[in-house]
């Protein structure tokens, strides 16, 4: 991939991200809060240390995000029974509901936009999904990226 193609792909990802992040704002969440909540729905319960590392955030930021999500009733925070210095966070029923609504809104946006494209372009995008998933895993697996 040349530099121009890489820049075009990056610009597409940014536009998609901005559009889809608006669905978190509709729920009163920042993109970071939404991301942490979705992580907990998908993989939780988790330690705050894991959330910090996975999200690539400063521990102070994670503490703020977790605190706000707890105050909103979307997650709960407890001490790890085996290590009292470690906090475990997990989603509440309300947190699961919020993530479900955000995912539904995002799916609706993507589906509607895809439906507006000609059939050939729709097929190209659908065929590219597996390659984009592999691409995303590459980014996650290589700490130098």
PDB file of N, CA, C and O in Angstrom, residues 29-30 32-34 36 48 51-52 57-72 74-75 77 89:
ATOM      1  N   UNK A  29     -22.704   9.539  26.665  1.00  0.00           N
ATOM      2  CA  UNK A  29     -21.364   9.034  26.935  1.00  0.00           C
ATOM      3  C   UNK A  29     -20.352   9.630  25.972  1.00  0.00           C
ATOM      4  O   UNK A  29     -20.680   9.945  24.829  1.00  0.00           O
ATOM      5  N   UNK A  30     -19.118   9.739  26.439  1.00  0.00           N
ATOM      6  CA  UNK A  30     -18.021  10.099  25.551  1.00  0.00           C
ATOM      7  C   UNK A  30     -17.615   8.849  24.773  1.00  0.00           C
ATOM      8  O   UNK A  30     -17.952   7.728  25.172  1.00  0.00           O
ATOM      9  N   UNK A  32     -14.750   7.478  24.771  1.00  0.00           N
ATOM     10  CA  UNK A  32     -13.935   6.658  25.672  1.00  0.00           C
ATOM     11  C   UNK A  32     -14.818   5.886  26.646  1.00  0.00           C
ATOM     12  O   UNK A  32     -14.601   4.697  26.880  1.00  0.00           O
ATOM     13  N   UNK A  33     -15.815   6.539  27.206  1.00  0.00           N
ATOM     14  CA  UNK A  33     -16.730   5.846  28.115  1.00  0.00           C
ATOM     15  C   UNK A  33     -17.459   4.721  27.400  1.00  0.00           C
ATOM     16  O   UNK A  33     -17.602   3.618  27.941  1.00  0.00           O
ATOM     17  N   UNK A  34     -17.905   4.991  26.195  1.00  0.00           N
ATOM     18  CA  UNK A  34     -18.585   3.969  25.399  1.00  0.00           C
ATOM     19  C   UNK A  34     -17.660   2.794  25.103  1.00  0.00           C
ATOM     20  O   UNK A  34     -18.069   1.627  25.182  1.00  0.00           O
ATOM     21  N   UNK A  36     -14.998   1.775  26.840  1.00  0.00           N
ATOM     22  CA  UNK A  36     -14.759   1.009  28.066  1.00  0.00           C
ATOM     23  C   UNK A  36     -15.976   0.163  28.404  1.00  0.00           C
ATOM     24  O   UNK A  36     -15.853  -1.031  28.738  1.00  0.00           O
ATOM     25  N   UNK A  48      -9.250  -3.092  36.551  1.00  0.00           N
ATOM     26  CA  UNK A  48      -9.031  -1.750  36.026  1.00  0.00           C
ATOM     27  C   UNK A  48      -7.678  -1.693  35.311  1.00  0.00           C
ATOM     28  O   UNK A  48      -7.542  -1.017  34.288  1.00  0.00           O
ATOM     29  N   UNK A  51      -8.203  -2.893  31.797  1.00  0.00           N
ATOM     30  CA  UNK A  51      -8.894  -1.873  31.010  1.00  0.00           C
ATOM     31  C   UNK A  51      -7.917  -0.771  30.600  1.00  0.00           C
ATOM     32  O   UNK A  51      -7.897  -0.334  29.449  1.00  0.00           O
ATOM     33  N   UNK A  52      -7.071  -0.357  31.542  1.00  0.00           N
ATOM     34  CA  UNK A  52      -6.076   0.684  31.273  1.00  0.00           C
ATOM     35  C   UNK A  52      -5.155   0.270  30.137  1.00  0.00           C
ATOM     36  O   UNK A  52      -4.933   1.030  29.186  1.00  0.00           O
ATOM     37  N   UNK A  57      -4.946   3.892  27.848  1.00  0.00           N
ATOM     38  CA  UNK A  57      -5.223   5.153  28.520  1.00  0.00           C
ATOM     39  C   UNK A  57      -4.380   5.306  29.769  1.00  0.00           C
ATOM     40  O   UNK A  57      -3.906   4.330  30.343  1.00  0.00           O
ATOM     41  N   UNK A  58      -4.235   6.534  30.210  1.00  0.00           N
ATOM     42  CA  UNK A  58      -3.540   6.831  31.462  1.00  0.00           C
ATOM     43  C   UNK A  58      -4.427   6.331  32.609  1.00  0.00           C
ATOM     44  O   UNK A  58      -5.658   6.467  32.558  1.00  0.00           O
ATOM     45  N   UNK A  59      -3.837   5.754  33.651  1.00  0.00           N
ATOM     46  CA  UNK A  59      -4.635   5.241  34.768  1.00  0.00           C
ATOM     47  C   UNK A  59      -5.587   6.276  35.379  1.00  0.00           C
ATOM     48  O   UNK A  59      -6.707   5.936  35.777  1.00  0.00           O
ATOM     49  N   UNK A  60      -5.161   7.533  35.434  1.00  0.00           N
ATOM     50  CA  UNK A  60      -6.039   8.573  35.983  1.00  0.00           C
ATOM     51  C   UNK A  60      -7.289   8.727  35.122  1.00  0.00           C
ATOM     52  O   UNK A  60      -8.399   8.891  35.651  1.00  0.00           O
ATOM     53  N   UNK A  61      -7.125   8.672  33.815  1.00  0.00           N
ATOM     54  CA  UNK A  61      -8.268   8.774  32.904  1.00  0.00           C
ATOM     55  C   UNK A  61      -9.216   7.590  33.102  1.00  0.00           C
ATOM     56  O   UNK A  61     -10.440   7.758  33.146  1.00  0.00           O
ATOM     57  N   UNK A  62      -8.663   6.393  33.240  1.00  0.00           N
ATOM     58  CA  UNK A  62      -9.507   5.217  33.446  1.00  0.00           C
ATOM     59  C   UNK A  62     -10.271   5.346  34.765  1.00  0.00           C
ATOM     60  O   UNK A  62     -11.462   5.020  34.833  1.00  0.00           O
ATOM     61  N   UNK A  63      -9.616   5.835  35.796  1.00  0.00           N
ATOM     62  CA  UNK A  63     -10.300   6.031  37.079  1.00  0.00           C
ATOM     63  C   UNK A  63     -11.477   6.990  36.926  1.00  0.00           C
ATOM     64  O   UNK A  63     -12.559   6.755  37.479  1.00  0.00           O
ATOM     65  N   UNK A  64     -11.292   8.057  36.173  1.00  0.00           N
ATOM     66  CA  UNK A  64     -12.387   9.015  35.934  1.00  0.00           C
ATOM     67  C   UNK A  64     -13.530   8.367  35.159  1.00  0.00           C
ATOM     68  O   UNK A  64     -14.702   8.554  35.498  1.00  0.00           O
ATOM     69  N   UNK A  65     -13.170   7.645  34.103  1.00  0.00           N
ATOM     70  CA  UNK A  65     -14.183   6.988  33.272  1.00  0.00           C
ATOM     71  C   UNK A  65     -14.950   5.965  34.101  1.00  0.00           C
ATOM     72  O   UNK A  65     -16.187   5.932  34.082  1.00  0.00           O
ATOM     73  N   UNK A  66     -14.234   5.129  34.839  1.00  0.00           N
ATOM     74  CA  UNK A  66     -14.883   4.118  35.670  1.00  0.00           C
ATOM     75  C   UNK A  66     -15.777   4.787  36.710  1.00  0.00           C
ATOM     76  O   UNK A  66     -16.920   4.374  36.914  1.00  0.00           O
ATOM     77  N   UNK A  67     -15.280   5.836  37.337  1.00  0.00           N
ATOM     78  CA  UNK A  67     -16.079   6.551  38.328  1.00  0.00           C
ATOM     79  C   UNK A  67     -17.378   7.080  37.749  1.00  0.00           C
ATOM     80  O   UNK A  67     -18.451   6.969  38.359  1.00  0.00           O
ATOM     81  N   UNK A  68     -17.295   7.655  36.568  1.00  0.00           N
ATOM     82  CA  UNK A  68     -18.511   8.197  35.936  1.00  0.00           C
ATOM     83  C   UNK A  68     -19.473   7.081  35.555  1.00  0.00           C
ATOM     84  O   UNK A  68     -20.684   7.189  35.763  1.00  0.00           O
ATOM     85  N   UNK A  69     -18.954   5.985  34.990  1.00  0.00           N
ATOM     86  CA  UNK A  69     -19.818   4.870  34.610  1.00  0.00           C
ATOM     87  C   UNK A  69     -20.483   4.238  35.834  1.00  0.00           C
ATOM     88  O   UNK A  69     -21.644   3.814  35.772  1.00  0.00           O
ATOM     89  N   UNK A  70     -19.774   4.210  36.956  1.00  0.00           N
ATOM     90  CA  UNK A  70     -20.367   3.719  38.206  1.00  0.00           C
ATOM     91  C   UNK A  70     -21.486   4.668  38.643  1.00  0.00           C
ATOM     92  O   UNK A  70     -22.593   4.229  38.990  1.00  0.00           O
ATOM     93  N   UNK A  71     -21.217   5.984  38.634  1.00  0.00           N
ATOM     94  CA  UNK A  71     -22.235   6.962  39.038  1.00  0.00           C
ATOM     95  C   UNK A  71     -23.483   6.888  38.156  1.00  0.00           C
ATOM     96  O   UNK A  71     -24.600   7.111  38.628  1.00  0.00           O
ATOM     97  N   UNK A  72     -23.285   6.572  36.884  1.00  0.00           N
ATOM     98  CA  UNK A  72     -24.423   6.444  35.962  1.00  0.00           C
ATOM     99  C   UNK A  72     -25.163   5.120  36.127  1.00  0.00           C
ATOM    100  O   UNK A  72     -26.196   4.903  35.501  1.00  0.00           O
ATOM    101  N   UNK A  74     -23.996   2.197  35.169  1.00  0.00           N
ATOM    102  CA  UNK A  74     -23.739   1.331  34.013  1.00  0.00           C
ATOM    103  C   UNK A  74     -22.754   0.207  34.323  1.00  0.00           C
ATOM    104  O   UNK A  74     -22.729  -0.804  33.618  1.00  0.00           O
ATOM    105  N   UNK A  75     -21.923   0.404  35.344  1.00  0.00           N
ATOM    106  CA  UNK A  75     -20.989  -0.631  35.780  1.00  0.00           C
ATOM    107  C   UNK A  75     -20.937  -0.642  37.302  1.00  0.00           C
ATOM    108  O   UNK A  75     -21.367   0.297  37.956  1.00  0.00           O
ATOM    109  N   UNK A  77     -18.161  -1.621  40.595  1.00  0.00           N
ATOM    110  CA  UNK A  77     -16.740  -1.772  40.913  1.00  0.00           C
ATOM    111  C   UNK A  77     -16.638  -2.459  42.268  1.00  0.00           C
ATOM    112  O   UNK A  77     -17.275  -2.036  43.238  1.00  0.00           O
ATOM    113  N   UNK A  89     -14.178  -4.457  37.604  1.00  0.00           N
ATOM    114  CA  UNK A  89     -15.350  -3.744  37.101  1.00  0.00           C
ATOM    115  C   UNK A  89     -16.155  -4.660  36.198  1.00  0.00           C
ATOM    116  O   UNK A  89     -15.596  -5.469  35.443  1.00  0.00           O
TER     117      UNK A  89
END
